[in-house]
Amino acid sequence: MPPPIALKDPHREARIYSARTIAAVLIVTGLLALILVRYYSLQITEYETYRTQSERNRVQLQPLPPKRGLIYDRNGVLLADNRPSHLLSIVVEQVPDLDATLAELQKLLPISEADLESFYKKKARRRPYEAVPLRFRLTEEERARLAVNRYALPGVTVEAQLQRYYTHGELFAHAIGYVGRINEREAFELDSSDYRGTFHIGKIGVERYYEDILHGEVGYQNVETNAHGRVLRVLERFDPRPGADLTLHLDIELQRTAYEALGEQRGAVVALDTATGGVLALVSTPGFDSNLFVNGISSADYSALRDSPDVPLFNRAVQGQYPPGSTVKPMMALAGLKSGLVTPEYTVADPGWYRLPGDSRRYRDWILKIRGTGHAPRVAMEMAIAESCDVYFYDLARRLTIDGMYEYLQPFGLGERSGIDTTNERSGVLPSTRWKRDHMNQPWYPGETLSAGIGQGYMLTTPLQLAVSTAVLATKGRHWSPRLVRSIDGQPLVAPELPPVEASPEHWQAVQEGMHAVVHSARGSARSIAKGLQYEIAGKTGTAQVIGIAQNEIYREENVAERHRNHGLFIAFAPYEAPTIAVAVIVENGGGSSAAYPIARKVIDTWLLNESGTELAAAGESGG
Amino acid sequence: MSDYVRQLPDSASGSGLSRPPSVWQRFHLDLPLLILLLIVTALGLLVLYSASGQDMGAVLRQGRFFLVGYVVMLLAAQIRLQRFQRWGPWFYLFGIGLLIAVDIVGVGAKGAQRWLSLGGFRFQPSEVMKLVVPMTVAWYLAERTLPPRFKYLLACLAIIALPAALILIQPDLGTALLIAASGLFVVFMAGIGWSYIFGALVLAVLSAWPVWVYGLKEYQQQRILTMLNPESDKLGAGWNIIQSKTAIGSGGWDGKGWLKGTQSQLDFLPESHTDFIIAVLGEEFGLRGVIILMGLYLLLLLRGFWIGLQARSSYGRMMAGSLTLTFFVYIFVNMGMVAGLLPVVGVPLPLVSAGGTSVVTLMAGFGLLMAISAEQRTVSH
């Protein structure tokens, strides 16, 4: 069939067009109806869903972090303050190119690897449009530089925030501890809603122990924000409940005295209020500036602290475990009296050494190397304590046996945590046959009992434990679980009392007289501190061996390296007649107790002469 | 049915004979079309004021665009349809030249080269092609018997494909598709067999996979994926769609009230005054407002088809049909994408979205429609 001649047929074309128009109108109407159905389903069927979503978009629940409780010393001196600090944070959603922005920021101010690392971790956990902190504690200059460059840095915000500041960081570093930025593990364990908007948490010490009380309760506000997260107005507000303020038993003057008296030496001082069990001073040297930790310590600073041979981060007062040395002797004496093995008048022959029956080995008294003989032909209790006679206590220990010692010393709190309201307390060791079997799977040897009798060998105590047991001796039996915190928001906190150490008044008297003679007798081992004293001190010196001395060797200070010198210890309470303060001092590698007792005297001076101005004045007059 | 349709032009021209031409007729203005346009543009400015964050400057700027648009429409309406028909191919050649120029020396915007800068005046040649391509196809087919035979069809496809390809490499998929559609609508109105249409649809579906893999750029794939599941990238590409759906849905039936849409006033809605402006309308005026706007659009569309039905020449008919359908595509694609039915392509809501180029092109198209409408009357004189 030949192709039809192309002839225009206007009527046919108009007909075709009309048919196509009808089809087009149908298609157009159908598709518009489809669109309308879609709008109907969004606006009518799913109205509630989208209305809620729009409301949630518009209204944001913002956390209002509570103000952390302040910490004061007993006189009301502010120790832990909250100060405004500026922090740089980033709303990631508003940043067009995060890497470029971070690079730009690094040109303006230092941002450490640690800052970046924690930023990225927090970024992964953030809610949309939540600001992620990048740098804390901006300086004035950094803030100015940021302000100038603000136009080029969308999504970068600088906000003021209250932040912990320790007014006497180094002095109270170990006593109060510090707060630090919440780390990943803590964030995981914490009640996240309670810590929304809070970047810091107590890490150690009182700050950690009382975290719940200091933190307070988070508040919230409903704010209307725009898509950029800018708050337009506050719709509703639930105020945060600020954390409670703590007043400590600690006395800043005592603390400073102890800290300065220890000086460059490594050591610890713990002073207790014998009337309340409150901790008046708790010092461990070397200290460190606790403010360093608030915003994440730089790795250089941290490794310097961590790797220092002086281990400044180690809280010697509660974590340090040292052989008590002769400071255990007053407790041994009381054990002897209570067990009936000795009386105050009972004497022991002292040739300067002691020998176990059926054993040729000689256990030397410390005085032997000085005088070549014992303290006296026969030594009674008062002299044994005053001059720290080893032979007397070797003999007592042998007769008491190690398990007898355990029974009588354990009530003083040795070998157990005191339960003080801070972190990282250690328990020390009060050995017994059972302890040795459990821990070393070995039988107890009789010679070890003699070492234990003079506070050497396995026996370990913390300076805090020594202070607690000194308070027991001072109060004739009252046993406190010591407390750093004196009151919470003005409400007094009472230190719990543990079962008292029972003994007859005569027995207490005998032991205390021995300790009095340590300072106030002609041959007392700490008689040198009695000079110019306006009150009477009872004390006991101690020396703890750092390295084992072979049987025939005699310890000579000048022969051993500084780190191998003996630790010097001293425990004391005062005033003798009506004690108010109990002190324990340890000076690591101090050589002997002479390094420790002047410190105790300075602390007690400060305490007693501070308490009433008249005494201070009287002391000044008589001294002149 | 067809008889009834054919009666209509006769009766209209009959009445035209008996009366002297009105003012509107003398200026070649189609009164119903003009009134509808005025209502829609007024509504558009109202919504724009709210969508721009109550910026009177933006409203005045857009008002100026409308003014230019109406002038262009008025001028276009004065031109005799035969002139359009004759000029079409020359416009086409010129337009192709401009598109090549854009690809070589064009100004970039958001990773695509679409603009030509002519003495400080930025100009988008692809926009003009939305009118020129159907004009050219209609010019080509008007000379031939309808429905067109296969070889003419191929020629039409070539006319369409060349500019579409040039725009695609800018790259601007949305405009390329719109231009291809405007040309294909002419072919559709010319009455090609349904078998071709369905065949082409089947072919399109079958080629979807290879086009996805080899033809689409990653951002284009992303747009389609985002449409299918906006939740997959809540803060990135999905943000726009989630926020626009939230805006529309939270409007409900009554809407939150003019200037009271929280989504748009608080900047949650991106592009609220341009491509996503229907979400502002939906939020502040509710489904009621959407239905009113859609009703106005539908009346505009019906008037366009009506003008086509009354046209004397095949060229006029095909142009009227194509222009009307292209206008519909704008509406459909824009409202569909904002509601999350279609992928996000840069198609404005006609006469409502802020922007100058699209207004001028659209109004020129309506001017052409009026010229078609006027031709019918002038012939009958």
PDB file of N, CA, C and O in Angstrom, chain A residues 68 71 78-83 137 163-170 172-173 176-180 201-204 207 289-294:
ATOM      1  N   ARG A  68      28.124  23.627  92.047  1.00  0.00           N
ATOM      2  CA  ARG A  68      28.748  22.659  92.929  1.00  0.00           C
ATOM      3  C   ARG A  68      28.950  23.279  94.317  1.00  0.00           C
ATOM      4  O   ARG A  68      29.262  24.465  94.433  1.00  0.00           O
ATOM      5  N   ILE A  71      33.676  24.284  99.456  1.00  0.00           N
ATOM      6  CA  ILE A  71      34.331  23.604 100.567  1.00  0.00           C
ATOM      7  C   ILE A  71      35.126  24.638 101.374  1.00  0.00           C
ATOM      8  O   ILE A  71      35.907  25.408 100.803  1.00  0.00           O
ATOM      9  N   LEU A  78      37.599  29.757 102.484  1.00  0.00           N
ATOM     10  CA  LEU A  78      37.153  29.067 101.279  1.00  0.00           C
ATOM     11  C   LEU A  78      38.314  28.297 100.642  1.00  0.00           C
ATOM     12  O   LEU A  78      39.364  28.865 100.339  1.00  0.00           O
ATOM     13  N   LEU A  79      38.113  27.014 100.459  1.00  0.00           N
ATOM     14  CA  LEU A  79      39.179  26.182  99.894  1.00  0.00           C
ATOM     15  C   LEU A  79      38.887  25.777  98.458  1.00  0.00           C
ATOM     16  O   LEU A  79      39.777  25.715  97.628  1.00  0.00           O
ATOM     17  N   ALA A  80      37.612  25.436  98.189  1.00  0.00           N
ATOM     18  CA  ALA A  80      37.235  25.033  96.833  1.00  0.00           C
ATOM     19  C   ALA A  80      36.118  25.952  96.384  1.00  0.00           C
ATOM     20  O   ALA A  80      35.031  25.941  96.932  1.00  0.00           O
ATOM     21  N   ASP A  81      36.433  26.760  95.387  1.00  0.00           N
ATOM     22  CA  ASP A  81      35.516  27.811  94.940  1.00  0.00           C
ATOM     23  C   ASP A  81      35.010  27.454  93.538  1.00  0.00           C
ATOM     24  O   ASP A  81      35.571  26.596  92.873  1.00  0.00           O
ATOM     25  N   ASN A  82      33.936  28.113  93.123  1.00  0.00           N
ATOM     26  CA  ASN A  82      33.502  28.016  91.730  1.00  0.00           C
ATOM     27  C   ASN A  82      33.763  29.357  91.088  1.00  0.00           C
ATOM     28  O   ASN A  82      33.267  30.373  91.567  1.00  0.00           O
ATOM     29  N   ARG A  83      34.543  29.344  90.039  1.00  0.00           N
ATOM     30  CA  ARG A  83      34.835  30.615  89.393  1.00  0.00           C
ATOM     31  C   ARG A  83      34.421  30.549  87.937  1.00  0.00           C
ATOM     32  O   ARG A  83      34.503  29.494  87.316  1.00  0.00           O
ATOM     33  N   ARG A 137      38.760  26.818  79.986  1.00  0.00           N
ATOM     34  CA  ARG A 137      39.552  27.874  80.591  1.00  0.00           C
ATOM     35  C   ARG A 137      40.314  28.712  79.560  1.00  0.00           C
ATOM     36  O   ARG A 137      41.528  28.683  79.466  1.00  0.00           O
ATOM     37  N   GLN A 163      33.438  27.031  87.285  1.00  0.00           N
ATOM     38  CA  GLN A 163      34.367  25.929  87.333  1.00  0.00           C
ATOM     39  C   GLN A 163      35.134  25.921  88.647  1.00  0.00           C
ATOM     40  O   GLN A 163      35.397  26.965  89.223  1.00  0.00           O
ATOM     41  N   ARG A 164      35.487  24.704  89.070  1.00  0.00           N
ATOM     42  CA  ARG A 164      36.178  24.554  90.333  1.00  0.00           C
ATOM     43  C   ARG A 164      37.494  25.298  90.341  1.00  0.00           C
ATOM     44  O   ARG A 164      38.253  25.250  89.378  1.00  0.00           O
ATOM     45  N   TYR A 165      37.735  25.976  91.427  1.00  0.00           N
ATOM     46  CA  TYR A 165      39.052  26.573  91.601  1.00  0.00           C
ATOM     47  C   TYR A 165      39.481  26.350  93.045  1.00  0.00           C
ATOM     48  O   TYR A 165      38.739  26.647  93.978  1.00  0.00           O
ATOM     49  N   TYR A 166      40.661  25.799  93.204  1.00  0.00           N
ATOM     50  CA  TYR A 166      41.164  25.520  94.544  1.00  0.00           C
ATOM     51  C   TYR A 166      42.058  26.672  94.967  1.00  0.00           C
ATOM     52  O   TYR A 166      43.102  26.915  94.359  1.00  0.00           O
ATOM     53  N   THR A 167      41.599  27.366  96.012  1.00  0.00           N
ATOM     54  CA  THR A 167      42.327  28.566  96.426  1.00  0.00           C
ATOM     55  C   THR A 167      43.699  28.219  96.997  1.00  0.00           C
ATOM     56  O   THR A 167      44.610  29.016  96.928  1.00  0.00           O
ATOM     57  N   HIS A 168      43.813  27.024  97.553  1.00  0.00           N
ATOM     58  CA  HIS A 168      45.110  26.585  98.081  1.00  0.00           C
ATOM     59  C   HIS A 168      45.389  25.203  97.520  1.00  0.00           C
ATOM     60  O   HIS A 168      45.503  24.228  98.268  1.00  0.00           O
ATOM     61  N   GLY A 169      45.477  25.147  96.200  1.00  0.00           N
ATOM     62  CA  GLY A 169      45.553  23.869  95.493  1.00  0.00           C
ATOM     63  C   GLY A 169      46.580  22.920  96.070  1.00  0.00           C
ATOM     64  O   GLY A 169      46.272  21.776  96.401  1.00  0.00           O
ATOM     65  N   GLU A 170      47.790  23.420  96.245  1.00  0.00           N
ATOM     66  CA  GLU A 170      48.865  22.528  96.628  1.00  0.00           C
ATOM     67  C   GLU A 170      48.743  22.094  98.096  1.00  0.00           C
ATOM     68  O   GLU A 170      49.042  20.958  98.435  1.00  0.00           O
ATOM     69  N   PHE A 172      46.065  21.632  99.871  1.00  0.00           N
ATOM     70  CA  PHE A 172      44.959  20.730 100.182  1.00  0.00           C
ATOM     71  C   PHE A 172      44.746  19.649  99.122  1.00  0.00           C
ATOM     72  O   PHE A 172      43.737  18.965  99.140  1.00  0.00           O
ATOM     73  N   ALA A 173      45.729  19.535  98.216  1.00  0.00           N
ATOM     74  CA  ALA A 173      45.539  18.607  97.104  1.00  0.00           C
ATOM     75  C   ALA A 173      45.149  17.213  97.590  1.00  0.00           C
ATOM     76  O   ALA A 173      44.216  16.601  97.087  1.00  0.00           O
ATOM     77  N   ILE A 176      41.614  17.339 100.003  1.00  0.00           N
ATOM     78  CA  ILE A 176      40.327  17.580  99.358  1.00  0.00           C
ATOM     79  C   ILE A 176      40.187  16.766  98.087  1.00  0.00           C
ATOM     80  O   ILE A 176      39.094  16.360  97.718  1.00  0.00           O
ATOM     81  N   GLY A 177      41.306  16.516  97.425  1.00  0.00           N
ATOM     82  CA  GLY A 177      41.232  15.852  96.130  1.00  0.00           C
ATOM     83  C   GLY A 177      40.917  16.886  95.077  1.00  0.00           C
ATOM     84  O   GLY A 177      41.198  18.064  95.250  1.00  0.00           O
ATOM     85  N   TYR A 178      40.295  16.440  94.003  1.00  0.00           N
ATOM     86  CA  TYR A 178      40.001  17.389  92.936  1.00  0.00           C
ATOM     87  C   TYR A 178      38.892  16.844  92.053  1.00  0.00           C
ATOM     88  O   TYR A 178      38.563  15.671  92.106  1.00  0.00           O
ATOM     89  N   VAL A 179      38.320  17.770  91.277  1.00  0.00           N
ATOM     90  CA  VAL A 179      37.373  17.349  90.247  1.00  0.00           C
ATOM     91  C   VAL A 179      38.127  17.320  88.924  1.00  0.00           C
ATOM     92  O   VAL A 179      39.185  17.919  88.785  1.00  0.00           O
ATOM     93  N   GLY A 180      37.579  16.597  87.981  1.00  0.00           N
ATOM     94  CA  GLY A 180      38.161  16.546  86.643  1.00  0.00           C
ATOM     95  C   GLY A 180      37.045  16.349  85.655  1.00  0.00           C
ATOM     96  O   GLY A 180      35.886  16.161  86.035  1.00  0.00           O
ATOM     97  N   ILE A 201      33.434  16.168  87.508  1.00  0.00           N
ATOM     98  CA  ILE A 201      32.979  15.273  88.559  1.00  0.00           C
ATOM     99  C   ILE A 201      34.131  15.074  89.531  1.00  0.00           C
ATOM    100  O   ILE A 201      35.299  15.174  89.144  1.00  0.00           O
ATOM    101  N   GLY A 202      33.796  14.827  90.809  1.00  0.00           N
ATOM    102  CA  GLY A 202      34.835  14.576  91.790  1.00  0.00           C
ATOM    103  C   GLY A 202      35.596  13.317  91.428  1.00  0.00           C
ATOM    104  O   GLY A 202      35.000  12.283  91.153  1.00  0.00           O
ATOM    105  N   LYS A 203      36.918  13.432  91.395  1.00  0.00           N
ATOM    106  CA  LYS A 203      37.724  12.298  90.955  1.00  0.00           C
ATOM    107  C   LYS A 203      38.317  11.565  92.134  1.00  0.00           C
ATOM    108  O   LYS A 203      38.552  10.364  92.063  1.00  0.00           O
ATOM    109  N   ILE A 204      38.627  12.294  93.184  1.00  0.00           N
ATOM    110  CA  ILE A 204      39.409  11.703  94.262  1.00  0.00           C
ATOM    111  C   ILE A 204      39.185  12.544  95.511  1.00  0.00           C
ATOM    112  O   ILE A 204      38.777  13.707  95.426  1.00  0.00           O
ATOM    113  N   GLU A 207      36.221  15.487  97.307  1.00  0.00           N
ATOM    114  CA  GLU A 207      35.446  15.819  96.109  1.00  0.00           C
ATOM    115  C   GLU A 207      34.756  14.576  95.544  1.00  0.00           C
ATOM    116  O   GLU A 207      33.648  14.665  95.040  1.00  0.00           O
ATOM    117  N   ASP A 289      49.577  20.909  92.436  1.00  0.00           N
ATOM    118  CA  ASP A 289      48.488  21.877  92.303  1.00  0.00           C
ATOM    119  C   ASP A 289      47.257  21.167  91.760  1.00  0.00           C
ATOM    120  O   ASP A 289      47.226  20.749  90.599  1.00  0.00           O
ATOM    121  N   SER A 290      46.260  21.016  92.608  1.00  0.00           N
ATOM    122  CA  SER A 290      45.084  20.256  92.180  1.00  0.00           C
ATOM    123  C   SER A 290      44.324  20.952  91.058  1.00  0.00           C
ATOM    124  O   SER A 290      43.565  20.319  90.341  1.00  0.00           O
ATOM    125  N   ASN A 291      44.557  22.257  90.857  1.00  0.00           N
ATOM    126  CA  ASN A 291      43.876  22.954  89.757  1.00  0.00           C
ATOM    127  C   ASN A 291      44.292  22.411  88.395  1.00  0.00           C
ATOM    128  O   ASN A 291      43.573  22.566  87.418  1.00  0.00           O
ATOM    129  N   LEU A 292      45.472  21.787  88.370  1.00  0.00           N
ATOM    130  CA  LEU A 292      45.940  21.222  87.096  1.00  0.00           C
ATOM    131  C   LEU A 292      44.971  20.178  86.555  1.00  0.00           C
ATOM    132  O   LEU A 292      44.860  19.978  85.348  1.00  0.00           O
ATOM    133  N   PHE A 293      44.276  19.494  87.456  1.00  0.00           N
ATOM    134  CA  PHE A 293      43.460  18.365  87.037  1.00  0.00           C
ATOM    135  C   PHE A 293      42.052  18.774  86.609  1.00  0.00           C
ATOM    136  O   PHE A 293      41.347  17.996  86.007  1.00  0.00           O
ATOM    137  N   VAL A 294      41.676  19.992  86.927  1.00  0.00           N
ATOM    138  CA  VAL A 294      40.278  20.371  86.706  1.00  0.00           C
ATOM    139  C   VAL A 294      39.902  20.268  85.239  1.00  0.00           C
ATOM    140  O   VAL A 294      38.846  19.784  84.880  1.00  0.00           O
TER     141      VAL A 294
END
